[in-house]
Short mmCIF file of C-alpha atoms in Angstrom, two decimals:
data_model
loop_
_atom_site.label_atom_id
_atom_site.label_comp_id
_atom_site.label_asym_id
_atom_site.label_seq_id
_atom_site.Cartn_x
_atom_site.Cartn_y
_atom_site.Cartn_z
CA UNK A 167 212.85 8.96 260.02
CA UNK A 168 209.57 9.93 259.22
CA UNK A 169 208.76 13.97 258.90
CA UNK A 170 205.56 15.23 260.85
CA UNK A 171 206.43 18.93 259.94
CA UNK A 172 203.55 20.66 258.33
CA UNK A 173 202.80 22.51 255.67
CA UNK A 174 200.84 25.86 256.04
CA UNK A 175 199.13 27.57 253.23
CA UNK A 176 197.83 31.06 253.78
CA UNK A 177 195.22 32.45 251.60
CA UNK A 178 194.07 35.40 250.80
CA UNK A 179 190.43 35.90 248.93
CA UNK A 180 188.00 38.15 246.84
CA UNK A 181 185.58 38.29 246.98
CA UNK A 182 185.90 36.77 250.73
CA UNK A 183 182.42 34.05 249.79
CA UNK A 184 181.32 32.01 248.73
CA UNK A 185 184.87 32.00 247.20
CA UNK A 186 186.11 30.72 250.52
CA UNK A 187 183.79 27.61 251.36
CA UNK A 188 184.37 26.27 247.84
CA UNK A 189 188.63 26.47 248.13
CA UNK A 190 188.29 24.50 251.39
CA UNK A 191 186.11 22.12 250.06
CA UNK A 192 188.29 21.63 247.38
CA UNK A 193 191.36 21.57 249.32
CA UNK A 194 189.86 18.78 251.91
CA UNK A 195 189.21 16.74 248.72
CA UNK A 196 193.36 16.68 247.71
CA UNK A 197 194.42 16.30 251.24
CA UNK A 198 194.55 19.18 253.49
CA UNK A 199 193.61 18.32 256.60
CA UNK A 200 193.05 21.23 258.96
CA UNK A 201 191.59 24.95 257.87
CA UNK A 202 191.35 27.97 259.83
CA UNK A 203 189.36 30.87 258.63
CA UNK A 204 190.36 34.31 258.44
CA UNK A 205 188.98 37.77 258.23
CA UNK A 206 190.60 37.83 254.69
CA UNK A 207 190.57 33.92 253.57
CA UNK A 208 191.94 30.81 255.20
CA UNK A 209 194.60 29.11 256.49
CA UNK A 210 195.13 25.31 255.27
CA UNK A 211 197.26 22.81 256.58
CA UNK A 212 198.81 19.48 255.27
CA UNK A 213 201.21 17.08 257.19
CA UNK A 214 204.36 17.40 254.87
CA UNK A 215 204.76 14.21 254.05
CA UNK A 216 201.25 14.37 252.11
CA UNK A 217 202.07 16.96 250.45
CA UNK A 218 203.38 18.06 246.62
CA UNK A 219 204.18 21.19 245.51
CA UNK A 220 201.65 20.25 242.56
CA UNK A 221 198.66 19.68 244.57
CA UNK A 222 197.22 23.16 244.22
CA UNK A 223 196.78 22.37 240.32
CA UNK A 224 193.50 20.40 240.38
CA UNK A 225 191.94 23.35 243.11
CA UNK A 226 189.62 24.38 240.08
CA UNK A 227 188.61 27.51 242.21
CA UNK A 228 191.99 29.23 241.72
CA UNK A 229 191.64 29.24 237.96
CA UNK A 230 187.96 30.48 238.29
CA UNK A 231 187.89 34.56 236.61
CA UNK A 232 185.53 35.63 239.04
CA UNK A 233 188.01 35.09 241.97
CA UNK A 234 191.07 36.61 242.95
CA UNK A 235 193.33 34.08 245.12
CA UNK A 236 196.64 34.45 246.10
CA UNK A 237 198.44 32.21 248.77
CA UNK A 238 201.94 31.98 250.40
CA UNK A 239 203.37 28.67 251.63
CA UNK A 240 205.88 27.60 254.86
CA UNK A 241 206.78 24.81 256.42
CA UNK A 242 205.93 24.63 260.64
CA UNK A 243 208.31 22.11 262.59
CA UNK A 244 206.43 19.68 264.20
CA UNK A 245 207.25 21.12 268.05
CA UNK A 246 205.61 24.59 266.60
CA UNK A 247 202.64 22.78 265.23
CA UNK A 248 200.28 23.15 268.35
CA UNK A 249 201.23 26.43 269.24
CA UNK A 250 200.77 27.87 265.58
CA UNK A 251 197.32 25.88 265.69
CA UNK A 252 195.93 27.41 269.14
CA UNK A 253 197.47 31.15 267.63
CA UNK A 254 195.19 30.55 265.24
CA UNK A 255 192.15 28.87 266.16
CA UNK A 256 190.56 31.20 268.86
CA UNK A 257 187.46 30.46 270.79
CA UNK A 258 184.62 31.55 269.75
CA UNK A 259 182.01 32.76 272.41
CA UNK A 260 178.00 33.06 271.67
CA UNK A 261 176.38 35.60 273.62
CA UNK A 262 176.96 34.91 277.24
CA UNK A 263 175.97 31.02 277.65
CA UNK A 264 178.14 29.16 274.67
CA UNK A 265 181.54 28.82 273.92
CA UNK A 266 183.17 26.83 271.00
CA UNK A 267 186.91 25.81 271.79
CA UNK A 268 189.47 23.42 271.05
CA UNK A 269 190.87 20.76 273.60
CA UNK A 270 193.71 23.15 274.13
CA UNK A 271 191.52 26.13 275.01
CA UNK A 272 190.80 26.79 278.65
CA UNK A 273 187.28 25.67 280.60
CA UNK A 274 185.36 28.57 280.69
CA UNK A 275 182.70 29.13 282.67
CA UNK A 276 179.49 29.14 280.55
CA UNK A 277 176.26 27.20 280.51
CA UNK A 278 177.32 25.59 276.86
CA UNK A 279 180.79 24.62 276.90
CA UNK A 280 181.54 22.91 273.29
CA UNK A 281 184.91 21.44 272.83
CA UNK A 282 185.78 20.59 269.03
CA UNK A 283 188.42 19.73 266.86
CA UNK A 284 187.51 20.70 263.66
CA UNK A 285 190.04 19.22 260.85
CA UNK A 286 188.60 19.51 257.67
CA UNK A 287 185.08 20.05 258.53
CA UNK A 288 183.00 23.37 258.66
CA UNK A 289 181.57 24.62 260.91
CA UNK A 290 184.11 25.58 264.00
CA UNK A 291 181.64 28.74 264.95
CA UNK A 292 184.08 31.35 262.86
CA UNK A 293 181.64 31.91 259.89
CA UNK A 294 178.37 33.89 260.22
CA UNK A 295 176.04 31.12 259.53
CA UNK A 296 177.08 28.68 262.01
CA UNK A 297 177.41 31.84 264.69
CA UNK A 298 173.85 32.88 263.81
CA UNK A 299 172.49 29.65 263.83
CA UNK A 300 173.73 29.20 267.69
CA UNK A 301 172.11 32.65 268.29
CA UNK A 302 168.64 30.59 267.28
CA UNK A 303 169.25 27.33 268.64
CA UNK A 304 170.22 29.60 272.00
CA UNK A 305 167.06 31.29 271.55
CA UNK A 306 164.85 28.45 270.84
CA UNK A 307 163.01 25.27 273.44
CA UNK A 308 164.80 22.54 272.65
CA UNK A 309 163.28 20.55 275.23
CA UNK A 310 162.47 17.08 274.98
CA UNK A 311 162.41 17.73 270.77
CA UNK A 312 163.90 15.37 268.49
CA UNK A 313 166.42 17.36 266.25
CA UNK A 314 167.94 17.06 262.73
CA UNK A 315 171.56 19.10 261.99
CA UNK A 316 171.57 18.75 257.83
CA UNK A 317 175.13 19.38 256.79
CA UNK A 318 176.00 18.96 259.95
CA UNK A 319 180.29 19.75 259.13
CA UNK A 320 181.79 19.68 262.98
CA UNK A 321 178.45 18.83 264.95
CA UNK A 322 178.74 21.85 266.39
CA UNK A 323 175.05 22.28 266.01
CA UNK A 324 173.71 18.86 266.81
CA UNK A 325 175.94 19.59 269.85
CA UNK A 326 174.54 22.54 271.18
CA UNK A 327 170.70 21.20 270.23
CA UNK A 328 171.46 18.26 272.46
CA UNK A 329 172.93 20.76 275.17
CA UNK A 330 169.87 22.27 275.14
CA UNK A 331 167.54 19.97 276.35
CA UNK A 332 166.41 17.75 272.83
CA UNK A 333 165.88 14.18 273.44
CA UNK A 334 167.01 12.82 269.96
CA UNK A 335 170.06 14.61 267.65
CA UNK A 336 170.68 13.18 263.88
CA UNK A 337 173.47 14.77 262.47
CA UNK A 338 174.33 13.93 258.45
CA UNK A 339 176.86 15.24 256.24
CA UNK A 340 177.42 14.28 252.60
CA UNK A 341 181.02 14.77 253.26
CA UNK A 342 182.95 11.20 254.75
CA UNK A 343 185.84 13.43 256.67
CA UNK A 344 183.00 15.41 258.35
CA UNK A 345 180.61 12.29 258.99
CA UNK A 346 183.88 10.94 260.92
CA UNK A 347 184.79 14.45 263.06
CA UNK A 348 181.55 15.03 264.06
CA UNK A 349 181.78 11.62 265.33
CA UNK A 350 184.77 12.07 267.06
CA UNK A 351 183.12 16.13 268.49
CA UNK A 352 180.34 14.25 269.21
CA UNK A 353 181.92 11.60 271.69
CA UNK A 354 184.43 14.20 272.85
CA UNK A 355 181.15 16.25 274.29
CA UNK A 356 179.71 13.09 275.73
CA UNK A 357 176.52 13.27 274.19
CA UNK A 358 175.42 9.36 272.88
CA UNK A 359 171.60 10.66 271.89
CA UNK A 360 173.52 12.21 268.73
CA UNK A 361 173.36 9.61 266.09
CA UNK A 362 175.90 10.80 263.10
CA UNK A 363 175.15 9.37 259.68
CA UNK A 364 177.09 10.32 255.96
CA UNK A 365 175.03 10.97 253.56
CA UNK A 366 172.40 13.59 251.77
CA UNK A 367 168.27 14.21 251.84
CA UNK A 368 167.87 10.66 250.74
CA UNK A 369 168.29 9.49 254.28
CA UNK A 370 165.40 11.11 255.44
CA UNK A 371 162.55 8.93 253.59
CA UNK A 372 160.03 8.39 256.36
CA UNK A 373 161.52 10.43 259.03
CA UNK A 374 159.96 13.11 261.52
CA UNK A 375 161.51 15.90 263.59
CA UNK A 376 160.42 18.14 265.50
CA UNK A 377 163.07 20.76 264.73
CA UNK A 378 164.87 20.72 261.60
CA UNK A 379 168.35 22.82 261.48
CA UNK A 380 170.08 23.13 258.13
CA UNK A 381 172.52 25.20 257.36
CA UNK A 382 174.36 24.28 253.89
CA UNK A 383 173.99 26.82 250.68
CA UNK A 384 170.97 28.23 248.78
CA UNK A 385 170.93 25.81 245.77
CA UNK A 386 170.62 22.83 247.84
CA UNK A 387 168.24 24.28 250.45
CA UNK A 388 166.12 25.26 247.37
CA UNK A 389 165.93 21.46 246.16
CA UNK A 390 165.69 19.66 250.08
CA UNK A 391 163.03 22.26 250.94
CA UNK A 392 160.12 19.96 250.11
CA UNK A 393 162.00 17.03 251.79
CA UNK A 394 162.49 19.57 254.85
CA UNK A 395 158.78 20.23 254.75
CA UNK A 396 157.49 16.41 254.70
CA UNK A 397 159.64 15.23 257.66
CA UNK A 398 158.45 17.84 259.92
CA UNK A 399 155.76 16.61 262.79
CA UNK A 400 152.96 19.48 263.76
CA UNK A 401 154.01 22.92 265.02
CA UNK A 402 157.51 21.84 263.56
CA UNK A 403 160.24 24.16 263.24
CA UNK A 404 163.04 24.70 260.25
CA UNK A 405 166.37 26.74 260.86
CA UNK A 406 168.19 27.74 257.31
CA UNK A 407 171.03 29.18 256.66
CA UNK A 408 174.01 29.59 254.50
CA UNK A 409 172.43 31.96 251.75
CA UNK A 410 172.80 35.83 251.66
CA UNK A 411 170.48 38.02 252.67
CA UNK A 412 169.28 38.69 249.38
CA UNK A 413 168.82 35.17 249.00
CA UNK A 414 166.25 35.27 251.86
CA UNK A 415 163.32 35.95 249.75
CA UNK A 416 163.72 33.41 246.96
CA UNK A 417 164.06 30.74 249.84
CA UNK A 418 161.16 32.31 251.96
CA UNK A 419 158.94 31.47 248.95
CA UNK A 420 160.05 28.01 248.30
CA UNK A 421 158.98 27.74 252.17
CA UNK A 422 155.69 28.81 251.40
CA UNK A 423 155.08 26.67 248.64
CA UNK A 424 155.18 23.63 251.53
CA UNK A 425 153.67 25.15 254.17
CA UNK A 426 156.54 26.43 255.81
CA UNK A 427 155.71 30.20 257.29
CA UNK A 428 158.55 32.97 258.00
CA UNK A 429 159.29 33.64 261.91
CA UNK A 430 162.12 35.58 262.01
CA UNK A 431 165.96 35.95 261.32
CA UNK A 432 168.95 36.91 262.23
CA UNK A 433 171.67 39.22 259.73
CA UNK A 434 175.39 39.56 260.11
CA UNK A 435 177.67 40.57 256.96
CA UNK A 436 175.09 39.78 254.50
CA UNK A 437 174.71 36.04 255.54
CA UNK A 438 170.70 35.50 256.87
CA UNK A 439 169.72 32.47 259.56
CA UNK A 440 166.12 32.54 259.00
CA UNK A 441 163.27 30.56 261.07
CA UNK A 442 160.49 28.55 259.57
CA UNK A 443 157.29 27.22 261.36
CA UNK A 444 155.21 24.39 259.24
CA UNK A 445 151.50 25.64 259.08
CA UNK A 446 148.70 23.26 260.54
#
């Protein structure tokens, strides 16, 4: 008889990031299949019968000097698995329109209602970035735009943009298990003018957006900058994130360099969401 028990990890981290984003990522790569971040490091989950009680030795992370990361381990029974998932994974609400839930969560009654499952993929609406990025796209027209979400994890983003009035969502992710949940967010929210695509910047050759929304880490916002910059039509907009604050002026420079002028951002623990306007 085949065993659908689970296997929980708990993990505790310091420093909390970027420390954090890299042991999921790592742990998605050997198998883990649903995370769950906490106020003091994550919570990782495996179906038992993927899982070895070696796994954890290619997680590179947990070896690295400059973290400290300890972890416990149980085993759920398969008839506590939903109930130790919804204890877990609370909904997340964004100023007074948007919520972010699971399909277990209730309806609530807000202008934005976003249901997601989020797996292995970032961006459930937990961390600062994605939270401050909904505080722009909330804050911004999105009427009638066409809209790229660049490391787009959950959709969550691409989501809400569509929500919000813009006529055409892309949505890419270099990663294949978020390419395939965003699909699956994505048809749960029953918006078809999302188009979801796996892959990186290379996609982009000969695009235009109106709004660009990307929200991945500094070194790779430093490099796609340029690309960010070409595939944006007049008056077009670019939301970063995903770099600390004092991050904000290394990136606001590379923005210059392509035209790219500094609106405004938003700060919350040391992560920045900053907004961009291409010059005419």
């Amino acid at each position: 008889m085949q065993n659908n028990n689970y296997i929980e990890y708990t993990f505790t981290v310091s420093p909390l990031q970027p420390a954090t984003d890299i042991l999921i990522a790592q742990l998605g790569e050997v198998g883990f299949e649903s995370f769950v971040e906490t106020e003091v490091g994550a919570l990782a989950y495996i179906k038992k019968e993927d899982w070895s009680d070696d796994m954890l030795t290619s997680i590179q992370i947990l070896s690295n000097p400059n973290f400290t990361i300890d972890y416990e381990v149980v085993e759920i029974e398969q008839e506590n698995w939903n109930a130790t998932w919804e204890q877990n994974f609370n909904p997340i609400q964004v100023g007074d329109a948007c919520v972010v839930r699971a399909p277990f969560h209730e309806k609530p009654d807000v202008t934005y209602d976003i249901v997601i499952e989020p797996k292995m993929s970032f961006g459930t609406g937990h961390h600062e970035t994605t939270y401050m990025m909904m505080q722009h796209i909330l804050n911004h027209d999105f009427t009638g735009k066409s809209v790229l979400d660049m490391g787009s994890g959950t959709g969550v983003l691409a989501i809400l943009a569509a929500m919000k009035g813009a006529s055409a969502v892309e949505a890419i992710d270099i990663d294949n298990w978020c390419y395939l949940n965003a699909l699956e967010n994505v048809e749960r929210n029953q918006h078809p003018e999302i188009k979801v695509y796996e892959g990186d910047a290379t996609l982009l050759e000969g695009k235009k957006y109106d709004i660009i929304i990307a929200n991945i880490n500094r070194n790779i916002l430093l490099e796609d900058i340029p690309t960010y910059a070409k595939c944006l039509n007049k008056n077009g907009v670019l939301f970063l994130s995903g770099f600390y604050t004092e991050d904000m002026s290394t990136i606001s420079e590379r923005c210059s360099q392509f035209n790219l002028q500094y609106e405004s951002n938003i700060e919350n623990n040391n992560w920045v969401a900053v907004k961009y306007r291409i010059l005419p």
